[in-house]
GROMACS .gro file of C-alpha atoms in nm:
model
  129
    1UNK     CA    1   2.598  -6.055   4.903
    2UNK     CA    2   2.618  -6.423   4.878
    3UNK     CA    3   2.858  -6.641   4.717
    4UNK     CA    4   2.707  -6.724   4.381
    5UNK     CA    5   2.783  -7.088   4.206
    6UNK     CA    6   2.658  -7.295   3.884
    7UNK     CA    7   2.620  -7.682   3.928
    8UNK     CA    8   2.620  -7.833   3.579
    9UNK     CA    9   2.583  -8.232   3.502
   10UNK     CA   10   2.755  -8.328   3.231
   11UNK     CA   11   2.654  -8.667   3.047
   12UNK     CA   12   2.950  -8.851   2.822
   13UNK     CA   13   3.113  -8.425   2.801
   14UNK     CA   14   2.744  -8.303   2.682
   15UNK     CA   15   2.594  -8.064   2.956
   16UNK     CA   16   2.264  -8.161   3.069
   17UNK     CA   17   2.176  -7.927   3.301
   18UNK     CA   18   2.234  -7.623   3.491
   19UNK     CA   19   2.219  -7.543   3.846
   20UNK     CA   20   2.273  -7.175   3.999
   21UNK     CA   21   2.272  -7.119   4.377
   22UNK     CA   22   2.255  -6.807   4.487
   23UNK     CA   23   2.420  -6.843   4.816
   24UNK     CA   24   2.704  -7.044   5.016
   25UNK     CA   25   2.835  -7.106   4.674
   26UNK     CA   26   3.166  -7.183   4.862
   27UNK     CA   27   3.389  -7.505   4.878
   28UNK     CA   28   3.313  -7.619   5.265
   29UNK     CA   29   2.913  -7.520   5.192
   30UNK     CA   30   2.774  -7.613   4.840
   31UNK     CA   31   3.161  -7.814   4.761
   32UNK     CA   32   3.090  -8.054   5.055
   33UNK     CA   33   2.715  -8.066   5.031
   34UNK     CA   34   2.755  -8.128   4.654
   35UNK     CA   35   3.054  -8.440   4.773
   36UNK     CA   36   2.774  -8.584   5.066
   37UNK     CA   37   2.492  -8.667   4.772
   38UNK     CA   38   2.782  -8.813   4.555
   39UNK     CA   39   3.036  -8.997   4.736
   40UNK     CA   40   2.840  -9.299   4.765
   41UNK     CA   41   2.578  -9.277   4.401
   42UNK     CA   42   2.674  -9.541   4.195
   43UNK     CA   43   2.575  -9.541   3.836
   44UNK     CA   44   2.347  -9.767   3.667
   45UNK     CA   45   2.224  -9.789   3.304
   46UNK     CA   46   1.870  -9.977   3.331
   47UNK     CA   47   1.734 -10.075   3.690
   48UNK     CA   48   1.560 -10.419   3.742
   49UNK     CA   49   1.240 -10.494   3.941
   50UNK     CA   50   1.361 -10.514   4.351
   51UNK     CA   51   1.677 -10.349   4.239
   52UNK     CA   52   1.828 -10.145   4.572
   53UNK     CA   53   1.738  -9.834   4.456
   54UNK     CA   54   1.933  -9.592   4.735
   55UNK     CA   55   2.243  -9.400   4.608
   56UNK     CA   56   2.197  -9.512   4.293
   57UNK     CA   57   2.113  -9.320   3.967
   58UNK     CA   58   1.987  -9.500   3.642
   59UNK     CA   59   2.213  -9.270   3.441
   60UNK     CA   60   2.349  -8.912   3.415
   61UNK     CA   61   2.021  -8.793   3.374
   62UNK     CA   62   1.888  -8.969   3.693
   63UNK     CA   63   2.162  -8.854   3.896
   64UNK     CA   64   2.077  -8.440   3.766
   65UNK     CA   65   1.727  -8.505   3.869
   66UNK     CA   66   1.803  -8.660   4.197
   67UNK     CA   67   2.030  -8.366   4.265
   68UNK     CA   68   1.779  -8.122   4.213
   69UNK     CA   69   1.556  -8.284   4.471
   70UNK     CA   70   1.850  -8.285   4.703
   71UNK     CA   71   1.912  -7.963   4.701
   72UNK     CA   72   1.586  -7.789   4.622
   73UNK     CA   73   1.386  -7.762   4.960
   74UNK     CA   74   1.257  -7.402   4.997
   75UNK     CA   75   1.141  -7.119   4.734
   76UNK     CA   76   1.478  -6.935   4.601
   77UNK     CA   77   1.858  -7.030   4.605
   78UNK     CA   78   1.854  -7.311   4.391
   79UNK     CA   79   1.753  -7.243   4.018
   80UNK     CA   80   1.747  -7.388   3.706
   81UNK     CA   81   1.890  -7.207   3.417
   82UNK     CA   82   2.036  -7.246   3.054
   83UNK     CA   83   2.404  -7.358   3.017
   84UNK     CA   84   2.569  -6.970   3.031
   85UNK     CA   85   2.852  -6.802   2.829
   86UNK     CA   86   3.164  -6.927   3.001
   87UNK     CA   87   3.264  -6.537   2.941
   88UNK     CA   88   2.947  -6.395   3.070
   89UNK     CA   89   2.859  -6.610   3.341
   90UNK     CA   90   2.913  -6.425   3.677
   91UNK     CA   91   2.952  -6.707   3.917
   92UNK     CA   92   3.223  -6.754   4.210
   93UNK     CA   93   3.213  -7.108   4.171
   94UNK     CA   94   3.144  -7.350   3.899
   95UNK     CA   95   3.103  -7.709   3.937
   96UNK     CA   96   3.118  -7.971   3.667
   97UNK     CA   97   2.991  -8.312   3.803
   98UNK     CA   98   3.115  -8.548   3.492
   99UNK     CA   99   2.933  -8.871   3.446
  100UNK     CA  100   3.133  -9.083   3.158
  101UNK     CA  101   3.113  -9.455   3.144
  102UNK     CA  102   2.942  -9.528   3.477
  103UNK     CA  103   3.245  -9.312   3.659
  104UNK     CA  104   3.140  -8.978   3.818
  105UNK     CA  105   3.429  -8.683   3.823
  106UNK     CA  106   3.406  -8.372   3.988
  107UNK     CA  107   3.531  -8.044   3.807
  108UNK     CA  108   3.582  -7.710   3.981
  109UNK     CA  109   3.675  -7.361   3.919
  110UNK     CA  110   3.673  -7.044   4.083
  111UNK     CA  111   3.840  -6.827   4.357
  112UNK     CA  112   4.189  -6.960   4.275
  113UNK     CA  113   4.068  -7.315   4.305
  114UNK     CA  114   4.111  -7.540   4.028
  115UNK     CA  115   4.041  -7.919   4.073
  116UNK     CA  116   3.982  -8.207   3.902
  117UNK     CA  117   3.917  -8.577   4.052
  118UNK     CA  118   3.722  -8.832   4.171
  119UNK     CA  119   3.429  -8.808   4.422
  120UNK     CA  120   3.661  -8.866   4.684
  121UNK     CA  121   3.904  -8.670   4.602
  122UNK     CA  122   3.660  -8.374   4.560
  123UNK     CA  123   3.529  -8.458   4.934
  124UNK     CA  124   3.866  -8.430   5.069
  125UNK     CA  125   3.925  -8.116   4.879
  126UNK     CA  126   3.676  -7.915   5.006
  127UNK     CA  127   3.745  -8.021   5.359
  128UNK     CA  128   4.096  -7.872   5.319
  129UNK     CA  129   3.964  -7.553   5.230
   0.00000   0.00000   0.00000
Protein backbone atom coordinates (compact mmCIF):
# COMPACT_ATOMS: atom_id res chain seq x y z
CA UNK A 1 0.00 0.00 0.00
CA UNK A 2 1.44 3.28 -0.91
CA UNK A 3 1.34 6.49 0.74
CA UNK A 4 -1.50 8.37 -0.90
CA UNK A 5 -1.33 12.46 -1.24
CA UNK A 6 -3.45 15.39 -3.02
CA UNK A 7 -1.41 18.36 -4.56
CA UNK A 8 -3.83 21.26 -4.96
CA UNK A 9 -2.81 24.90 -6.50
CA UNK A 10 -4.52 27.41 -5.11
CA UNK A 11 -4.81 30.88 -7.07
CA UNK A 12 -5.54 34.26 -4.78
CA UNK A 13 -7.35 31.17 -1.93
CA UNK A 14 -9.51 29.74 -5.07
CA UNK A 15 -8.36 26.05 -5.82
CA UNK A 16 -7.44 25.49 -9.28
CA UNK A 17 -6.55 22.20 -9.43
CA UNK A 18 -6.13 18.89 -8.00
CA UNK A 19 -3.36 16.51 -7.95
CA UNK A 20 -3.55 12.84 -6.35
CA UNK A 21 -0.45 10.60 -6.24
CA UNK A 22 -0.88 7.41 -5.47
CA UNK A 23 2.43 6.60 -4.06
CA UNK A 24 5.53 8.11 -1.98
CA UNK A 25 2.97 10.56 -0.87
CA UNK A 26 5.47 11.20 2.03
CA UNK A 27 7.38 14.42 3.18
CA UNK A 28 11.19 13.39 2.06
CA UNK A 29 9.49 11.85 -1.45
CA UNK A 30 6.58 13.91 -3.00
CA UNK A 31 7.36 16.99 0.09
CA UNK A 32 10.91 17.46 -1.35
CA UNK A 33 10.18 16.70 -4.96
CA UNK A 34 7.18 19.09 -4.72
CA UNK A 35 10.07 21.94 -2.82
CA UNK A 36 12.87 21.07 -5.97
CA UNK A 37 10.21 22.41 -8.86
CA UNK A 38 9.37 25.41 -6.51
CA UNK A 39 12.17 26.79 -4.66
CA UNK A 40 13.46 28.70 -7.45
CA UNK A 41 9.75 29.52 -9.82
CA UNK A 42 9.23 32.97 -9.68
CA UNK A 43 5.90 34.38 -10.57
CA UNK A 44 5.06 36.49 -13.40
CA UNK A 45 1.76 38.05 -14.59
CA UNK A 46 2.29 38.59 -18.54
CA UNK A 47 5.69 37.39 -20.18
CA UNK A 48 7.40 39.60 -22.89
CA UNK A 49 9.01 38.47 -26.18
CA UNK A 50 12.90 37.05 -25.15
CA UNK A 51 11.66 36.99 -21.63
CA UNK A 52 13.94 34.11 -19.61
CA UNK A 53 11.41 31.79 -19.52
CA UNK A 54 13.11 28.95 -16.97
CA UNK A 55 11.61 28.73 -13.42
CA UNK A 56 9.24 31.02 -14.15
CA UNK A 57 5.38 30.70 -14.33
CA UNK A 58 3.11 33.41 -16.03
CA UNK A 59 0.66 32.99 -13.15
CA UNK A 60 -0.94 30.45 -10.77
CA UNK A 61 -2.33 28.78 -13.53
CA UNK A 62 1.07 28.43 -15.38
CA UNK A 63 2.77 27.22 -12.45
CA UNK A 64 -0.33 24.11 -11.99
CA UNK A 65 0.34 23.27 -15.54
CA UNK A 66 4.03 23.24 -15.33
CA UNK A 67 3.69 21.03 -12.28
CA UNK A 68 1.77 18.56 -13.94
CA UNK A 69 4.42 18.14 -16.59
CA UNK A 70 6.93 17.83 -13.82
CA UNK A 71 5.58 15.28 -12.26
CA UNK A 72 3.62 13.32 -14.83
CA UNK A 73 6.18 11.01 -16.71
CA UNK A 74 4.73 7.46 -16.85
CA UNK A 75 0.98 5.99 -17.08
CA UNK A 76 -0.49 5.93 -13.29
CA UNK A 77 0.54 7.70 -9.95
CA UNK A 78 -0.13 11.07 -10.81
CA UNK A 79 -3.88 11.97 -11.51
CA UNK A 80 -6.01 14.63 -11.96
CA UNK A 81 -9.14 14.82 -10.02
CA UNK A 82 -11.95 17.22 -8.69
CA UNK A 83 -11.23 19.31 -5.51
CA UNK A 84 -12.56 16.39 -2.77
CA UNK A 85 -14.66 16.64 0.46
CA UNK A 86 -12.12 17.71 3.04
CA UNK A 87 -14.21 14.96 5.18
CA UNK A 88 -14.18 12.33 2.56
CA UNK A 89 -10.97 12.65 1.03
CA UNK A 90 -8.73 9.67 2.06
CA UNK A 91 -5.30 11.03 1.55
CA UNK A 92 -2.09 10.77 3.95
CA UNK A 93 -0.89 13.91 2.79
CA UNK A 94 -2.34 17.05 1.45
CA UNK A 95 -0.48 19.80 -0.03
CA UNK A 96 -1.68 23.31 -0.64
CA UNK A 97 0.82 25.22 -2.90
CA UNK A 98 -0.70 29.00 -2.39
CA UNK A 99 0.05 31.46 -5.08
CA UNK A 100 -1.26 35.13 -3.78
CA UNK A 101 0.23 38.29 -5.09
CA UNK A 102 3.24 36.90 -6.98
CA UNK A 103 4.35 35.02 -3.46
CA UNK A 104 4.13 31.18 -3.48
CA UNK A 105 3.31 29.41 0.16
CA UNK A 106 3.36 25.96 0.85
CA UNK A 107 0.50 24.35 3.06
CA UNK A 108 0.65 20.84 4.53
CA UNK A 109 -1.30 18.43 6.47
CA UNK A 110 -1.25 14.98 7.38
CA UNK A 111 0.47 12.30 9.59
CA UNK A 112 0.86 14.72 12.54
CA UNK A 113 2.51 17.26 10.31
CA UNK A 114 1.12 20.57 10.08
CA UNK A 115 3.08 23.38 8.26
CA UNK A 116 2.74 26.46 6.85
CA UNK A 117 5.61 28.72 5.10
CA UNK A 118 7.49 29.81 2.45
CA UNK A 119 9.16 27.67 -0.30
CA UNK A 120 12.08 27.55 1.69
CA UNK A 121 10.86 26.91 4.61
CA UNK A 122 8.82 23.97 3.19
CA UNK A 123 12.29 22.59 1.64
CA UNK A 124 13.88 22.60 4.92
CA UNK A 125 10.90 20.98 6.45
CA UNK A 126 10.76 18.04 4.66
CA UNK A 127 14.46 17.47 4.95
CA UNK A 128 13.98 17.32 8.75
CA UNK A 129 11.58 14.69 8.47
Amino acid sequence: MGTHCRTIIHDDAVPLISMYRQFDGYLGGHGLELARFLIDMKIVKGMGLGQECEQVANGAGCLAAQMIAYFKNEPGNIYIEPMPDEDTDHVDYVYKVMVDSGKITVEVTGDGNNFKGTVSEFANYCKEQ
